[in-house]
């Protein structure tokens, strides 16, 4: 299907296009694929034409996320558990040639203040810390918890202002309230301008912000909708699926939510003004037959007006499949005023997979490519910013997360 | 005492049977952790509870209480519960 444009009134101010020159092409790229049954790494050439598989790593383990440390370009962390064993973190300092287990994986503290004790089921999300804080990492878990490592992932400490905060704990609900494979703390974001400025999101339990390195948190749900009939003032009912901060404009965030696609411009008004903390539902401009429900949210490495989503069927019983069995990405290039369909090369019919919240990403090459992993175990590349899709791998286990990194 | 280790934990012990000591199951897992760092947390969670899909047999009897007393000649088996698909 050719790209189609869905127009909307031009009311939102879009960002100035980045003045910085496009980066030179890296010699090598690596795509890190985390699956229900292990991890695979795909090494690509500079042209992103040929890919060599490296794996499986941790065959049989549930790997929720694999992340490369961009500060050294060689340290990898992998969040693992198995069907029977408890959770852990594996660490490699040589791009996956050898692995060593964390000495102290994320684990909740003993219960305090009358709150029930909790046990980490799995680490779901890994985020490298600020560029100035070498060896700092953050981990989000299921059930919801936030943890920090200051030694490169060897040992992890809980953040009590999240994990033991009675109000936040109330919004987290119980395991019974969570997504089918457990309630998640995800989208841990570090402001590239300030290591003390953090965000995280919870499914369910809203979006939260700290400006003091995680010692205190405020809630960022203004403007977000909840399922019809529920109280939007109750943080418990808010279900952000994926939140991303724009590298090209760290005052702008995009969000794929259970109830639509949103944009937040922190610089839209003076600090403290409600407009600076109010999400705008930009998904209303998506085609009605597709809707604006999905899991992943991807932002351009430089252009803050450009973002991608991968819609899924969120009607009636929530099939969580591609709408009408016709998978497609959608891109906006004007901060959500219009959206274009990107499905060239993807199956045109009877493709009932979808893409989980961590399983779609973008590289930072001069002309970026998108990468996505499907619930049916396929890895795809969307060349020219998603304009042309082709398959990299098939027959992998269910894909949980996809990350890409350029190597020197 | 002798401890039977399931296949899923052999990445820690490398062998199926190991020797470890303790007056209780909790102490036994403490000793196993000292000998094989990381093993205990895969079996016992941070609230000191046996993980849901793990079972422990002492002389053939199923035990879930980590305060279960042990004798030096007891035979302990760590077993993955038969579950999943």
XYZ file of C-alpha atoms in Angstrom:
493
model
C 0.000 0.000 0.000
C 1.354 3.431 -0.876
C 1.906 5.914 1.922
C -1.244 7.852 2.652
C -1.450 11.123 4.442
C -4.043 11.990 7.037
C -4.317 15.723 7.426
C -5.136 17.781 10.443
C -5.400 21.481 11.163
C -1.966 23.055 11.484
C -2.221 24.272 15.031
C 0.792 22.776 16.756
C 4.095 24.509 16.593
C 6.679 22.087 15.282
C 10.329 22.059 16.216
C 12.954 23.792 14.209
C 14.727 21.234 12.064
C 18.054 20.246 13.549
C 20.947 22.319 12.352
C 23.523 19.689 13.225
C 25.097 17.822 10.359
C 24.103 14.243 9.850
C 26.551 11.806 11.411
C 29.001 9.858 9.324
C 27.974 6.247 8.723
C 29.282 3.789 11.307
C 31.225 0.813 10.076
C 29.164 -1.779 11.958
C 25.758 -2.050 13.522
C 24.509 -4.661 15.944
C 20.866 -5.446 16.585
C 20.238 -7.004 20.002
C 17.157 -9.219 20.008
C 15.724 -10.443 23.329
C 13.200 -13.257 23.135
C 11.143 -15.600 25.226
C 13.780 -18.301 24.700
C 17.106 -16.486 24.590
C 18.950 -13.626 22.902
C 20.348 -13.245 19.407
C 22.627 -10.533 18.067
C 22.649 -9.599 14.383
C 25.823 -7.954 13.119
C 25.306 -5.775 10.056
C 27.619 -4.105 7.580
C 27.780 -0.351 7.083
C 25.157 -0.515 4.343
C 22.831 -2.575 6.543
C 22.510 -5.046 3.668
C 23.915 -8.246 5.155
C 23.409 -9.564 8.656
C 25.229 -12.290 10.537
C 23.468 -14.013 13.414
C 25.255 -14.515 16.726
C 23.334 -16.760 19.073
C 21.539 -18.102 20.840
C 22.788 -16.609 24.054
C 21.068 -18.039 27.153
C 19.003 -20.550 25.191
C 15.796 -21.292 27.070
C 15.967 -18.234 29.306
C 13.295 -15.534 29.101
C 15.344 -12.499 28.100
C 13.302 -9.335 28.543
C 15.899 -6.806 27.428
C 19.495 -6.549 26.215
C 21.162 -3.158 26.287
C 24.608 -1.954 25.242
C 26.314 0.697 27.368
C 26.767 3.614 24.946
C 29.435 5.055 27.255
C 31.942 2.315 26.511
C 30.474 0.546 23.474
C 31.229 -2.941 24.782
C 29.392 -3.615 28.064
C 26.125 -5.485 27.659
C 23.461 -6.193 30.249
C 20.811 -8.883 29.758
C 17.721 -9.238 31.960
C 16.985 -12.948 32.392
C 14.866 -15.519 34.144
C 13.617 -18.971 33.269
C 10.278 -20.633 33.650
C 11.367 -22.044 37.019
C 14.335 -20.080 38.310
C 14.257 -16.607 39.786
C 15.399 -13.487 37.934
C 18.912 -12.239 37.391
C 21.061 -9.927 35.297
C 23.917 -11.148 33.137
C 26.764 -8.837 32.207
C 29.353 -8.959 29.436
C 32.263 -6.600 28.948
C 33.213 -7.973 25.542
C 30.052 -7.628 23.483
C 28.675 -11.002 24.497
C 31.681 -13.269 24.027
C 31.554 -14.109 27.735
C 28.978 -13.392 30.433
C 29.053 -13.113 34.194
C 26.050 -12.973 36.489
C 25.345 -9.875 38.585
C 26.551 -10.321 42.150
C 23.379 -8.706 43.509
C 20.478 -8.664 41.008
C 17.476 -6.371 41.548
C 15.588 -7.508 44.658
C 13.067 -5.681 46.811
C 13.996 -4.643 50.338
C 12.291 -6.133 53.358
C 8.787 -4.659 53.722
C 8.392 -1.421 55.674
C 5.515 0.733 56.886
C 3.006 -2.091 56.843
C 3.306 -2.564 53.091
C 3.266 -6.169 51.896
C 6.610 -7.705 50.945
C 7.279 -8.209 47.253
C 9.596 -10.332 45.168
C 10.948 -9.421 41.748
C 9.557 -11.777 39.131
C 11.691 -10.401 36.307
C 13.623 -7.340 35.311
C 11.761 -5.911 32.361
C 13.577 -2.741 31.342
C 17.224 -1.634 31.352
C 18.390 1.959 30.856
C 22.009 3.134 30.877
C 22.576 6.123 33.140
C 23.640 9.614 32.155
C 26.769 10.047 30.030
C 28.458 11.795 32.960
C 27.664 8.944 35.374
C 29.816 6.122 34.150
C 28.666 2.674 35.325
C 25.227 3.906 36.451
C 22.244 1.928 35.194
C 18.515 1.809 35.956
C 16.267 -1.258 35.909
C 12.481 -1.475 35.911
C 10.905 -4.691 37.131
C 7.721 -6.718 37.348
C 6.036 -6.305 39.751
C 6.788 -2.612 39.499
C 10.032 -1.505 41.053
C 12.897 0.810 40.165
C 16.509 -0.126 40.843
C 19.858 1.545 40.288
C 23.350 0.166 39.813
C 26.431 2.311 40.200
C 28.958 -0.377 39.338
C 28.008 -1.245 35.782
C 25.251 -3.700 36.673
C 27.205 -5.875 39.132
C 25.036 -4.904 42.098
C 21.627 -3.230 42.243
C 19.907 -1.207 44.950
C 16.179 -0.472 45.206
C 14.975 3.145 45.041
C 12.862 3.420 48.203
C 11.117 6.605 47.023
C 9.416 4.405 44.425
C 9.417 0.880 45.763
C 8.408 1.721 49.337
C 6.266 4.799 48.699
C 2.760 4.010 49.938
C 1.062 6.262 47.381
C 2.982 4.850 44.427
C 2.444 1.336 45.753
C -1.280 2.017 45.827
C -1.226 3.098 42.191
C 0.747 0.010 41.195
C -2.063 -2.248 42.328
C -1.364 -5.946 42.626
C -0.141 -8.615 40.256
C -3.791 -9.271 39.467
C -4.158 -5.730 38.101
C -1.217 -5.953 35.737
C -0.692 -6.909 32.129
C -1.081 -10.623 31.336
C 2.582 -11.405 31.975
C 2.904 -9.135 34.999
C 2.670 -5.431 35.827
C 5.629 -3.477 34.445
C 7.767 -0.503 35.381
C 9.220 0.656 32.079
C 10.323 3.640 29.996
C 13.020 4.690 32.455
C 14.395 7.883 30.896
C 17.403 9.997 31.878
C 17.401 13.579 30.610
C 20.595 13.937 28.534
C 21.029 17.465 29.975
C 20.668 16.545 33.640
C 21.426 13.217 35.347
C 19.030 14.105 38.185
C 16.055 14.513 35.851
C 14.353 11.146 35.440
C 11.080 9.738 34.140
C 9.468 6.328 34.390
C 6.117 4.836 33.477
C 4.051 1.980 34.858
C 1.524 -0.358 33.289
C -0.591 0.463 35.085
C 0.161 3.384 37.308
C 0.931 6.453 35.203
C 3.998 8.480 34.252
C 6.264 9.954 36.927
C 9.087 12.487 37.021
C 11.944 13.212 39.408
C 14.270 16.212 39.374
C 16.405 15.040 42.307
C 17.849 11.754 41.029
C 14.924 9.683 42.213
C 14.575 10.913 45.790
C 11.111 12.359 45.110
C 8.599 11.997 42.303
C 5.684 13.896 40.803
C 2.999 12.467 38.561
C 2.618 13.459 34.896
C -0.817 12.310 33.753
C -2.558 15.571 32.905
C -4.298 15.237 29.530
C -4.045 11.446 29.360
C -7.259 9.513 28.919
C -8.288 6.272 30.602
C -10.706 3.524 29.639
C -14.217 4.906 29.264
C -16.173 4.953 32.480
C -13.135 5.157 34.765
C -11.866 8.189 36.671
C -8.927 9.840 34.892
C -8.021 11.466 38.183
C -7.091 8.081 39.613
C -3.479 7.325 38.672
C -4.139 3.590 38.979
C -6.213 3.651 35.793
C -3.460 5.179 33.637
C -1.650 2.725 31.404
C 1.262 4.214 29.466
C 2.693 1.548 27.151
C 5.873 3.296 26.052
C 7.302 6.773 26.644
C 10.253 8.217 24.692
C 12.193 11.460 25.058
C 13.420 13.125 21.857
C 17.228 13.314 21.652
C 16.789 16.272 19.291
C 14.665 18.158 21.827
C 14.745 16.754 25.371
C 11.781 18.964 26.308
C 9.557 16.841 24.075
C 8.220 13.374 24.921
C 6.025 11.054 22.924
C 3.882 8.331 24.434
C 2.018 5.289 23.168
C -0.670 4.727 25.766
C -3.402 2.127 26.260
C -5.724 4.994 25.310
C -3.991 6.696 22.392
C -0.820 8.407 21.200
C 0.319 11.544 23.026
C 2.899 14.303 22.893
C 4.177 16.419 25.772
C 6.071 19.657 25.144
C 7.634 20.771 28.414
C 8.770 24.012 26.779
C 5.287 24.846 25.486
C 4.739 27.117 28.479
C 6.736 28.449 31.433
C 7.680 25.893 34.058
C 4.847 25.468 36.505
C 2.221 26.373 33.918
C -0.204 23.499 33.416
C 0.369 23.564 29.656
C 3.966 22.461 30.210
C 2.709 19.352 31.978
C -0.276 18.463 29.785
C -0.165 15.656 27.250
C -1.836 16.244 23.872
C -3.548 13.302 22.170
C -1.977 13.356 18.709
C -3.302 9.911 17.796
C -6.711 11.360 16.933
C -5.243 12.114 13.514
C -4.570 8.442 12.789
C -6.945 6.713 10.341
C -10.114 5.675 12.137
C -9.994 2.095 10.815
C -6.522 1.652 12.328
C -6.894 3.632 15.522
C -4.129 4.829 17.805
C -3.604 1.848 20.084
C -0.323 -0.052 20.175
C 2.735 -0.784 22.269
C 5.945 0.742 20.849
C 6.826 4.401 20.415
C 9.968 5.361 18.490
C 11.485 8.824 18.131
C 13.912 10.147 15.519
C 17.524 10.435 16.714
C 17.696 14.113 15.692
C 14.358 15.438 14.389
C 11.926 15.892 17.275
C 8.977 16.309 14.899
C 9.394 12.756 13.593
C 8.123 9.701 15.466
C 6.830 6.239 14.617
C 4.202 3.891 16.062
C 3.061 0.366 15.190
C -0.683 0.147 15.740
C -2.472 -2.955 16.916
C -6.059 -4.010 17.323
C -7.218 -2.703 20.687
C -10.924 -3.227 20.186
C -13.370 -5.347 22.210
C -11.307 -8.159 23.805
C -7.986 -6.582 22.835
C -6.716 -9.114 20.259
C -3.294 -7.376 20.296
C -2.776 -8.231 16.615
C -2.092 -6.075 13.577
C -5.339 -4.342 12.597
C -7.122 -6.499 9.990
C -4.024 -8.711 9.764
C -2.203 -5.958 7.824
C 0.822 -4.793 9.821
C 2.153 -1.295 9.237
C 4.166 1.392 10.934
C 2.909 4.954 10.928
C 5.134 8.007 10.940
C 4.488 11.620 11.760
C 6.918 14.253 10.545
C 5.144 17.231 12.070
C 4.734 16.246 15.708
C 1.434 14.456 15.195
C -0.503 16.796 12.917
C -0.480 14.155 10.169
C 0.471 10.486 9.928
C 1.612 8.388 6.962
C 1.331 4.625 6.609
C 4.602 2.712 6.065
C 3.938 -0.867 4.951
C 5.963 -1.389 1.789
C 7.506 -4.858 2.058
C 5.439 -5.972 5.030
C 2.814 -8.734 4.568
C -0.337 -7.372 2.944
C -2.768 -9.763 4.559
C -3.224 -12.554 7.079
C -0.333 -11.417 9.282
C -1.631 -11.471 12.816
C 1.486 -10.649 14.739
C 2.213 -7.507 16.593
C 5.161 -5.687 18.125
C 5.742 -5.348 21.864
C 6.696 -2.068 23.530
C 10.464 -2.681 23.555
C 10.590 -4.431 20.189
C 10.846 -1.457 17.821
C 13.736 0.943 17.551
C 15.720 3.170 15.199
C 19.416 3.580 14.465
C 21.193 6.928 14.381
C 22.730 6.659 10.917
C 22.527 9.623 8.514
C 19.357 8.139 7.071
C 18.004 6.116 9.968
C 16.528 2.643 9.609
C 13.860 1.197 11.857
C 14.030 -2.298 13.338
C 11.195 -4.325 14.747
C 10.705 -7.771 16.213
C 7.388 -9.555 16.086
C 5.507 -11.773 18.461
C 5.904 -14.484 15.792
C 9.705 -14.316 15.918
C 10.517 -12.242 12.845
C 13.077 -9.442 12.742
C 12.495 -6.680 10.169
C 14.425 -3.633 9.027
C 12.625 -0.555 7.701
C 15.134 1.172 5.460
C 14.864 4.883 4.656
C 13.129 5.646 7.928
C 10.623 2.864 7.498
C 9.758 3.444 3.832
C 10.972 -0.011 2.693
C 10.718 -3.044 4.942
C 12.627 -6.294 4.512
C 13.120 -9.321 6.681
C 16.381 -9.990 8.555
C 15.419 -13.199 10.383
C 12.493 -15.567 10.804
C 11.648 -18.434 13.123
C 13.039 -16.875 16.280
C 11.072 -17.284 19.518
C 8.583 -14.563 20.459
C 10.524 -11.309 20.424
C 10.348 -9.156 23.550
C 12.857 -6.395 22.788
C 15.003 -5.025 19.957
C 17.843 -2.530 20.380
C 20.394 -1.334 17.849
C 23.836 0.137 18.368
C 26.603 1.422 16.117
C 30.089 0.159 16.821
C 33.259 2.092 15.986
C 25.127 -33.593 53.497
C 24.484 -34.485 49.894
C 22.387 -32.113 47.777
C 20.956 -33.068 44.395
C 21.073 -30.117 42.006
C 18.633 -29.884 39.057
C 19.920 -29.397 35.529
C 18.778 -25.773 35.434
C 21.203 -24.935 38.271
C 24.221 -26.891 36.994
C 25.615 -23.704 35.454
C 26.459 -22.831 39.068
C 27.669 -26.197 40.389
C 28.786 -27.982 37.202
C 27.834 -31.283 38.846
C 24.598 -32.977 39.834
C 25.497 -33.772 43.457
C 27.265 -31.405 45.827
C 28.153 -31.354 49.512
C 26.863 -28.536 51.736
C 26.122 -27.973 55.421
C 23.458 -26.393 57.611
C 21.252 -27.026 60.607
C 18.241 -25.786 58.645
C 17.316 -25.530 54.966
C 17.917 -21.772 55.230
C 21.448 -22.376 56.483
C 21.981 -25.007 53.816
C 21.105 -22.496 51.083
C 23.400 -19.976 52.765
C 26.232 -22.476 52.482
C 25.327 -23.268 48.878
C 25.427 -19.529 48.126
C 28.916 -19.253 49.617
C 30.106 -22.181 47.522
C 28.189 -21.265 44.357
C 27.446 -17.496 44.291
C 24.112 -16.619 42.731
C 22.472 -20.035 43.194
C 20.359 -19.172 46.242
C 18.506 -16.224 44.637
C 17.408 -18.390 41.732
C 15.673 -20.702 44.243
C 14.765 -18.495 47.237
C 13.381 -14.987 46.771
C 14.195 -11.782 48.659
C 11.357 -12.377 51.124
C 13.020 -15.675 52.049
C 10.344 -17.727 50.336
C 10.926 -20.690 48.089
C 10.126 -19.623 44.527
C 6.791 -20.917 43.216
C 8.136 -23.521 40.793
C 10.838 -24.946 43.036
C 10.405 -27.949 45.308
C 12.693 -29.291 48.010
C 12.716 -32.899 49.189
C 14.443 -33.978 52.400
C 14.889 -37.744 52.529
C 12.129 -37.976 49.959
C 9.649 -35.762 51.817
C 8.479 -32.493 50.280
C 9.369 -29.423 52.362
C 8.600 -25.726 51.796
C 9.591 -24.283 55.179
C 13.143 -23.012 55.060
C 13.366 -23.372 58.839
C 13.074 -27.138 58.448
C 15.752 -28.728 60.669
C 18.358 -30.886 58.959
C 20.648 -33.674 60.135
C 24.160 -34.186 58.761
C 23.206 -37.399 56.976
C 20.018 -36.061 55.377
C 19.680 -36.234 51.614
C 18.320 -33.024 50.092
C 17.010 -32.728 46.538
C 16.280 -29.446 44.783
C 13.727 -30.116 42.056
C 12.001 -28.021 39.417
C 8.261 -28.528 39.685
C 6.788 -30.217 36.653
C 4.872 -27.404 35.049
C 4.612 -25.193 32.009
C 4.525 -26.080 28.366
